[in-house]
Structures are given as C-alpha cells and as structure tokens.
PDB file of N, CA and C in Angstrom:
ATOM      1  N   PHE A   1     -12.011  13.935  -4.698  1.00  0.00           N
ATOM      2  CA  PHE A   1     -11.915  13.839  -6.128  1.00  0.00           C
ATOM      3  C   PHE A   1     -11.252  11.985  -6.624  1.00  0.00           C
ATOM      4  N   TYR A   2     -11.435  11.790  -7.963  1.00  0.00           N
ATOM      5  CA  TYR A   2     -11.279  10.660  -8.361  1.00  0.00           C
ATOM      6  C   TYR A   2      -9.791  10.031  -8.292  1.00  0.00           C
ATOM      7  N   GLY A   3      -8.950   9.005  -8.099  1.00  0.00           N
ATOM      8  CA  GLY A   3      -8.095   8.660  -8.162  1.00  0.00           C
ATOM      9  C   GLY A   3      -7.895   8.527  -9.634  1.00  0.00           C
ATOM     10  N   ASN A   4      -6.898   8.716 -10.155  1.00  0.00           N
ATOM     11  CA  ASN A   4      -6.356   8.877 -11.419  1.00  0.00           C
ATOM     12  C   ASN A   4      -5.376   7.915 -11.603  1.00  0.00           C
ATOM     13  N   GLY A   5      -5.257   6.951 -11.138  1.00  0.00           N
ATOM     14  CA  GLY A   5      -4.853   5.375 -11.663  1.00  0.00           C
ATOM     15  C   GLY A   5      -4.618   4.523 -10.426  1.00  0.00           C
ATOM     16  N   VAL A   6      -4.423   3.127 -10.610  1.00  0.00           N
ATOM     17  CA  VAL A   6      -4.245   2.343  -9.473  1.00  0.00           C
ATOM     18  C   VAL A   6      -2.751   1.751  -9.885  1.00  0.00           C
ATOM     19  N   LEU A   7      -2.024   1.222  -8.943  1.00  0.00           N
ATOM     20  CA  LEU A   7      -0.748  -0.240  -9.535  1.00  0.00           C
ATOM     21  C   LEU A   7      -1.496  -1.206  -8.817  1.00  0.00           C
ATOM     22  N   GLY A   8      -1.051  -2.259  -9.810  1.00  0.00           N
ATOM     23  CA  GLY A   8      -2.207  -3.607  -9.753  1.00  0.00           C
ATOM     24  C   GLY A   8      -0.612  -4.225  -8.941  1.00  0.00           C
ATOM     25  N   LEU A   9      -1.115  -4.591  -8.148  1.00  0.00           N
ATOM     26  CA  LEU A   9      -0.369  -5.560  -7.281  1.00  0.00           C
ATOM     27  C   LEU A   9      -1.192  -6.885  -6.673  1.00  0.00           C
ATOM     28  N   ALA A  10      -1.094  -7.875  -7.415  1.00  0.00           N
ATOM     29  CA  ALA A  10      -2.494  -9.164  -6.877  1.00  0.00           C
ATOM     30  C   ALA A  10      -1.495 -10.058  -6.324  1.00  0.00           C
ATOM     31  N   PRO A  11      -1.974 -10.625  -5.042  1.00  0.00           N
ATOM     32  CA  PRO A  11      -1.507 -11.440  -4.404  1.00  0.00           C
ATOM     33  C   PRO A  11      -2.241 -12.794  -4.957  1.00  0.00           C
ATOM     34  N   SER A  12      -1.596 -13.807  -4.991  1.00  0.00           N
ATOM     35  CA  SER A  12      -2.133 -15.319  -5.252  1.00  0.00           C
ATOM     36  C   SER A  12      -1.602 -16.547  -4.061  1.00  0.00           C
ATOM     37  N   GLN A  13      -1.925 -16.870  -4.229  1.00  0.00           N
ATOM     38  CA  GLN A  13      -1.358 -18.586  -3.728  1.00  0.00           C
ATOM     39  C   GLN A  13      -0.786 -19.672  -4.866  1.00  0.00           C
ATOM     40  N   ASP A  14      -1.260 -19.201  -5.536  1.00  0.00           N
ATOM     41  CA  ASP A  14      -0.390 -20.229  -6.914  1.00  0.00           C
ATOM     42  C   ASP A  14       0.844 -19.981  -7.445  1.00  0.00           C
ATOM     43  N   TYR A  15       1.517 -18.359  -7.157  1.00  0.00           N
ATOM     44  CA  TYR A  15       2.791 -17.865  -7.643  1.00  0.00           C
ATOM     45  C   TYR A  15       3.767 -17.213  -6.315  1.00  0.00           C
ATOM     46  N   LYS A  16       4.484 -16.868  -5.845  1.00  0.00           N
ATOM     47  CA  LYS A  16       5.181 -15.159  -5.398  1.00  0.00           C
ATOM     48  C   LYS A  16       5.003 -13.874  -5.643  1.00  0.00           C
ATOM     49  N   SER A  17       3.661 -13.118  -5.375  1.00  0.00           N
ATOM     50  CA  SER A  17       3.778 -11.960  -5.828  1.00  0.00           C
ATOM     51  C   SER A  17       4.897 -11.046  -5.631  1.00  0.00           C
ATOM     52  N   PHE A  18       5.249  -9.746  -6.258  1.00  0.00           N
ATOM     53  CA  PHE A  18       5.894  -8.720  -5.719  1.00  0.00           C
ATOM     54  C   PHE A  18       6.296  -8.714  -4.335  1.00  0.00           C
ATOM     55  N   VAL A  19       4.929  -8.573  -3.680  1.00  0.00           N
ATOM     56  CA  VAL A  19       5.424  -8.022  -2.047  1.00  0.00           C
ATOM     57  C   VAL A  19       5.536  -9.315  -1.376  1.00  0.00           C
ATOM     58  N   ARG A  20       5.437 -10.261  -1.199  1.00  0.00           N
ATOM     59  CA  ARG A  20       5.753 -11.870  -0.835  1.00  0.00           C
ATOM     60  C   ARG A  20       7.266 -12.018  -0.918  1.00  0.00           C
ATOM     61  N   THR A  21       7.636 -11.534  -2.403  1.00  0.00           N
ATOM     62  CA  THR A  21       9.386 -11.660  -2.465  1.00  0.00           C
ATOM     63  C   THR A  21      10.197 -10.530  -1.929  1.00  0.00           C
ATOM     64  N   LEU A  22       9.490  -9.825  -1.537  1.00  0.00           N
ATOM     65  CA  LEU A  22      10.140  -8.820  -0.767  1.00  0.00           C
ATOM     66  C   LEU A  22      10.201  -8.965   0.386  1.00  0.00           C
ATOM     67  N   VAL A  23       9.456  -9.938   1.420  1.00  0.00           N
ATOM     68  CA  VAL A  23       8.975 -10.566   2.008  1.00  0.00           C
ATOM     69  C   VAL A  23      10.236 -11.369   2.181  1.00  0.00           C
ATOM     70  N   GLU A  24       9.930 -12.288   1.991  1.00  0.00           N
ATOM     71  CA  GLU A  24      11.481 -13.607   1.971  1.00  0.00           C
ATOM     72  C   GLU A  24      12.431 -13.009   1.805  1.00  0.00           C
ATOM     73  N   GLN A  25      12.711 -12.182   0.899  1.00  0.00           N
ATOM     74  CA  GLN A  25      14.469 -11.678   0.696  1.00  0.00           C
ATOM     75  C   GLN A  25      14.611 -10.542   1.431  1.00  0.00           C
ATOM     76  N   GLU A  26      13.505 -10.842   2.899  1.00  0.00           N
ATOM     77  CA  GLU A  26      13.793  -9.764   4.149  1.00  0.00           C
ATOM     78  C   GLU A  26      13.698  -8.632   3.696  1.00  0.00           C
ATOM     79  N   ILE A  27      13.780  -7.714   2.510  1.00  0.00           N
ATOM     80  CA  ILE A  27      13.820  -6.420   2.153  1.00  0.00           C
ATOM     81  C   ILE A  27      12.760  -5.904   3.065  1.00  0.00           C
ATOM     82  N   ILE A  28      11.655  -5.953   3.482  1.00  0.00           N
ATOM     83  CA  ILE A  28      10.458  -5.438   4.039  1.00  0.00           C
ATOM     84  C   ILE A  28       9.917  -6.848   5.163  1.00  0.00           C
ATOM     85  N   LYS A  29       9.283  -6.223   6.016  1.00  0.00           N
ATOM     86  CA  LYS A  29       9.140  -7.442   6.894  1.00  0.00           C
ATOM     87  C   LYS A  29       7.653  -7.559   6.881  1.00  0.00           C
ATOM     88  N   ASN A  30       6.769  -7.172   7.035  1.00  0.00           N
ATOM     89  CA  ASN A  30       5.270  -7.241   6.683  1.00  0.00           C
ATOM     90  C   ASN A  30       4.938  -7.523   4.740  1.00  0.00           C
ATOM     91  N   GLU A  31       4.073  -8.507   4.611  1.00  0.00           N
ATOM     92  CA  GLU A  31       2.947  -8.316   3.150  1.00  0.00           C
ATOM     93  C   GLU A  31       2.254  -7.337   3.296  1.00  0.00           C
ATOM     94  N   ILE A  32       2.430  -6.424   3.390  1.00  0.00           N
ATOM     95  CA  ILE A  32       1.776  -4.833   3.595  1.00  0.00           C
ATOM     96  C   ILE A  32       2.029  -3.774   2.479  1.00  0.00           C
ATOM     97  N   VAL A  33       0.649  -3.610   1.862  1.00  0.00           N
ATOM     98  CA  VAL A  33       1.376  -2.294   0.709  1.00  0.00           C
ATOM     99  C   VAL A  33      -0.050  -1.320   1.185  1.00  0.00           C
ATOM    100  N   ALA A  34       0.771  -0.013   1.333  1.00  0.00           N
ATOM    101  CA  ALA A  34       0.199   0.953   1.961  1.00  0.00           C
ATOM    102  C   ALA A  34      -0.030   2.022   0.844  1.00  0.00           C
ATOM    103  N   LEU A  35      -1.325   2.675   0.586  1.00  0.00           N
ATOM    104  CA  LEU A  35      -1.564   3.479  -0.657  1.00  0.00           C
ATOM    105  C   LEU A  35      -1.918   4.985  -0.221  1.00  0.00           C
ATOM    106  N   ASN A  36      -1.550   6.077  -0.292  1.00  0.00           N
ATOM    107  CA  ASN A  36      -2.214   7.340   0.014  1.00  0.00           C
ATOM    108  C   ASN A  36      -2.344   8.623  -1.153  1.00  0.00           C
ATOM    109  N   PHE A  37      -3.625   8.502  -0.810  1.00  0.00           N
ATOM    110  CA  PHE A  37      -3.853   8.904  -2.609  1.00  0.00           C
ATOM    111  C   PHE A  37      -4.051  10.377  -2.113  1.00  0.00           C
ATOM    112  N   GLU A  38      -3.243  11.630  -2.448  1.00  0.00           N
ATOM    113  CA  GLU A  38      -3.466  12.477  -2.305  1.00  0.00           C
ATOM    114  C   GLU A  38      -4.594  13.406  -3.447  1.00  0.00           C
ATOM    115  N   ASP A  39      -5.181  14.745  -3.256  1.00  0.00           N
ATOM    116  CA  ASP A  39      -5.751  15.340  -4.264  1.00  0.00           C
ATOM    117  C   ASP A  39      -4.749  15.728  -5.731  1.00  0.00           C
ATOM    118  N   PRO A  40      -4.704  14.928  -6.818  1.00  0.00           N
ATOM    119  CA  PRO A  40      -3.737  15.581  -7.809  1.00  0.00           C
ATOM    120  C   PRO A  40      -4.120  17.343  -8.618  1.00  0.00           C
ATOM    121  N   ASN A  41      -4.887  17.896  -7.686  1.00  0.00           N
ATOM    122  CA  ASN A  41      -5.117  19.549  -7.738  1.00  0.00           C
ATOM    123  C   ASN A  41      -4.004  20.154  -6.901  1.00  0.00           C
ATOM    124  N   ASP A  42      -3.652  19.663  -5.555  1.00  0.00           N
ATOM    125  CA  ASP A  42      -3.051  20.208  -4.575  1.00  0.00           C
ATOM    126  C   ASP A  42      -1.250  20.021  -4.685  1.00  0.00           C
ATOM    127  N   THR A  43      -1.068  20.700  -5.481  1.00  0.00           N
ATOM    128  CA  THR A  43       0.774  20.510  -5.677  1.00  0.00           C
ATOM    129  C   THR A  43       1.564  20.464  -4.720  1.00  0.00           C
ATOM    130  N   SER A  44       0.620  21.188  -3.173  1.00  0.00           N
ATOM    131  CA  SER A  44       1.551  21.054  -1.608  1.00  0.00           C
ATOM    132  C   SER A  44       1.312  19.587  -1.657  1.00  0.00           C
ATOM    133  N   LEU A  45       1.046  18.671  -2.014  1.00  0.00           N
ATOM    134  CA  LEU A  45       0.806  17.277  -1.218  1.00  0.00           C
ATOM    135  C   LEU A  45       1.408  16.225  -2.091  1.00  0.00           C
ATOM    136  N   VAL A  46       2.129  15.428  -1.544  1.00  0.00           N
ATOM    137  CA  VAL A  46       2.467  14.434  -2.916  1.00  0.00           C
ATOM    138  C   VAL A  46       1.883  12.822  -2.406  1.00  0.00           C
ATOM    139  N   SER A  47       1.441  12.296  -2.956  1.00  0.00           N
ATOM    140  CA  SER A  47       1.106  10.801  -2.827  1.00  0.00           C
ATOM    141  C   SER A  47       1.834   9.866  -3.023  1.00  0.00           C
ATOM    142  N   ALA A  48       1.930   8.896  -2.060  1.00  0.00           N
ATOM    143  CA  ALA A  48       2.599   7.825  -2.211  1.00  0.00           C
ATOM    144  C   ALA A  48       2.129   6.547  -1.628  1.00  0.00           C
ATOM    145  N   VAL A  49       3.328   5.293  -2.145  1.00  0.00           N
ATOM    146  CA  VAL A  49       3.165   3.944  -2.222  1.00  0.00           C
ATOM    147  C   VAL A  49       4.337   3.464  -1.352  1.00  0.00           C
ATOM    148  N   THR A  50       3.605   2.500  -0.026  1.00  0.00           N
ATOM    149  CA  THR A  50       4.724   2.361   1.088  1.00  0.00           C
ATOM    150  C   THR A  50       4.364   1.245   1.222  1.00  0.00           C
ATOM    151  N   PHE A  51       5.965   0.410   0.967  1.00  0.00           N
ATOM    152  CA  PHE A  51       5.692  -1.353   0.802  1.00  0.00           C
ATOM    153  C   PHE A  51       6.411  -1.683   2.404  1.00  0.00           C
ATOM    154  N   GLY A  52       5.548  -2.666   3.111  1.00  0.00           N
ATOM    155  CA  GLY A  52       5.983  -3.498   4.180  1.00  0.00           C
ATOM    156  C   GLY A  52       5.478  -2.284   5.825  1.00  0.00           C
ATOM    157  N   GLU A  53       4.780  -1.442   5.311  1.00  0.00           N
ATOM    158  CA  GLU A  53       4.482  -0.686   7.043  1.00  0.00           C
ATOM    159  C   GLU A  53       3.486   0.109   6.412  1.00  0.00           C
ATOM    160  N   ILE A  54       2.753   0.828   7.136  1.00  0.00           N
ATOM    161  CA  ILE A  54       1.749   1.572   7.250  1.00  0.00           C
ATOM    162  C   ILE A  54       2.476   2.885   7.832  1.00  0.00           C
ATOM    163  N   ASN A  55       2.250   4.148   7.175  1.00  0.00           N
ATOM    164  CA  ASN A  55       2.517   5.878   8.034  1.00  0.00           C
ATOM    165  C   ASN A  55       1.525   6.265   8.627  1.00  0.00           C
ATOM    166  N   SER A  56       0.686   5.797   9.458  1.00  0.00           N
ATOM    167  CA  SER A  56      -0.254   6.386  10.688  1.00  0.00           C
ATOM    168  C   SER A  56      -0.096   8.052  10.354  1.00  0.00           C
ATOM    169  N   GLN A  57       0.801   8.768  10.175  1.00  0.00           N
ATOM    170  CA  GLN A  57       1.022   9.930  10.732  1.00  0.00           C
ATOM    171  C   GLN A  57       0.284  10.701   8.845  1.00  0.00           C
ATOM    172  N   ALA A  58       0.228   9.705   7.536  1.00  0.00           N
ATOM    173  CA  ALA A  58      -0.353  10.087   6.881  1.00  0.00           C
ATOM    174  C   ALA A  58      -1.704   9.819   6.624  1.00  0.00           C
ATOM    175  N   ILE A  59      -2.674   9.568   7.570  1.00  0.00           N
ATOM    176  CA  ILE A  59      -3.721   9.053   7.665  1.00  0.00           C
ATOM    177  C   ILE A  59      -4.535  10.252   8.552  1.00  0.00           C
ATOM    178  N   VAL A  60      -5.561  11.004   7.684  1.00  0.00           N
ATOM    179  CA  VAL A  60      -6.043  12.021   8.564  1.00  0.00           C
ATOM    180  C   VAL A  60      -6.888  11.183   9.560  1.00  0.00           C
ATOM    181  N   GLY A  61      -6.760  11.577  10.766  1.00  0.00           N
ATOM    182  CA  GLY A  61      -7.547  10.653  12.515  1.00  0.00           C
ATOM    183  C   GLY A  61      -6.393   9.587  12.851  1.00  0.00           C
ATOM    184  N   GLY A  62      -5.163   9.472  12.284  1.00  0.00           N
ATOM    185  CA  GLY A  62      -4.508   8.324  12.685  1.00  0.00           C
ATOM    186  C   GLY A  62      -4.971   7.272  12.452  1.00  0.00           C
ATOM    187  N   GLN A  63      -4.172   6.274  12.810  1.00  0.00           N
ATOM    188  CA  GLN A  63      -4.873   4.739  12.867  1.00  0.00           C
ATOM    189  C   GLN A  63      -6.565   4.757  12.987  1.00  0.00           C
ATOM    190  N   GLU A  64      -6.704   5.070  14.404  1.00  0.00           N
ATOM    191  CA  GLU A  64      -8.127   4.560  14.799  1.00  0.00           C
ATOM    192  C   GLU A  64      -8.775   4.883  13.191  1.00  0.00           C
ATOM    193  N   ALA A  65      -8.718   6.169  12.343  1.00  0.00           N
ATOM    194  CA  ALA A  65      -9.469   5.703  10.928  1.00  0.00           C
ATOM    195  C   ALA A  65      -8.554   5.157   9.450  1.00  0.00           C
ATOM    196  N   LEU A  66      -7.782   4.480   9.699  1.00  0.00           N
ATOM    197  CA  LEU A  66      -7.333   3.207   8.517  1.00  0.00           C
ATOM    198  C   LEU A  66      -8.135   2.638   8.425  1.00  0.00           C
ATOM    199  N   ILE A  67      -8.665   2.742   7.288  1.00  0.00           N
ATOM    200  CA  ILE A  67      -9.309   1.865   6.763  1.00  0.00           C
ATOM    201  C   ILE A  67      -8.538   1.009   5.302  1.00  0.00           C
ATOM    202  N   ASN A  68      -9.057  -0.572   6.289  1.00  0.00           N
ATOM    203  CA  ASN A  68      -7.883  -1.943   5.631  1.00  0.00           C
ATOM    204  C   ASN A  68      -8.603  -2.369   4.624  1.00  0.00           C
ATOM    205  N   PHE A  69      -8.196  -2.196   3.593  1.00  0.00           N
ATOM    206  CA  PHE A  69      -8.616  -3.658   2.205  1.00  0.00           C
ATOM    207  C   PHE A  69      -8.055  -5.008   2.248  1.00  0.00           C
ATOM    208  N   SER A  70      -8.345  -5.729   2.230  1.00  0.00           N
ATOM    209  CA  SER A  70      -7.544  -6.882   1.592  1.00  0.00           C
ATOM    210  C   SER A  70      -8.472  -7.694   0.299  1.00  0.00           C
ATOM    211  N   ASN A  71      -7.646  -8.010  -0.114  1.00  0.00           N
ATOM    212  CA  ASN A  71      -8.309  -8.857  -1.244  1.00  0.00           C
ATOM    213  C   ASN A  71      -7.310 -10.571  -1.656  1.00  0.00           C
ATOM    214  N   ILE A  72      -7.276 -10.734  -0.273  1.00  0.00           N
ATOM    215  CA  ILE A  72      -7.090 -12.139  -0.674  1.00  0.00           C
ATOM    216  C   ILE A  72      -8.426 -12.842   0.269  1.00  0.00           C
ATOM    217  N   GLY A  73      -8.441 -14.364  -0.075  1.00  0.00           N
ATOM    218  CA  GLY A  73      -9.805 -14.589   0.135  1.00  0.00           C
ATOM    219  C   GLY A  73     -10.938 -14.350   0.850  1.00  0.00           C
TER     220      GLY A  73
END
C-alpha cells in the first residue's frame, strides 16, 4: 500500500527542531522519531508515531528487521 501522508520533521543544525527541543527539555531520551505505517484498508491495525524510542514489537521480524533512515548529513 502507499502511504497517504507524511509528518514533516526537519532536523537542522541551524535551529532547534521539535524533536531536539523535546530531548533538551528531557521529555524524551533520544532524538528519534519512529513511524509505523499500517495498511489503511485494515481497520484492525493502527498506525503510530513514537517520539524518543522505537517499539521493536511493532516491527515484523523484530529489531533485526528494522529499516533505519537518517536524513542528517
């Protein structure tokens, strides 16, 4: 299935990003955003955005199947 929308979170060295501010305020531990996109046609599943950690239980195949993406540098 195709994703039907994306949350824009842009890291930058020039200004404080939303996620970096959460870390600095000690609201979250790690500068991580995890996106879990489920099939929008399956109403029994729920997509989620998690800040500060990765829920490896939500990954088919667990931590080993994690696809890491970094858009910094």
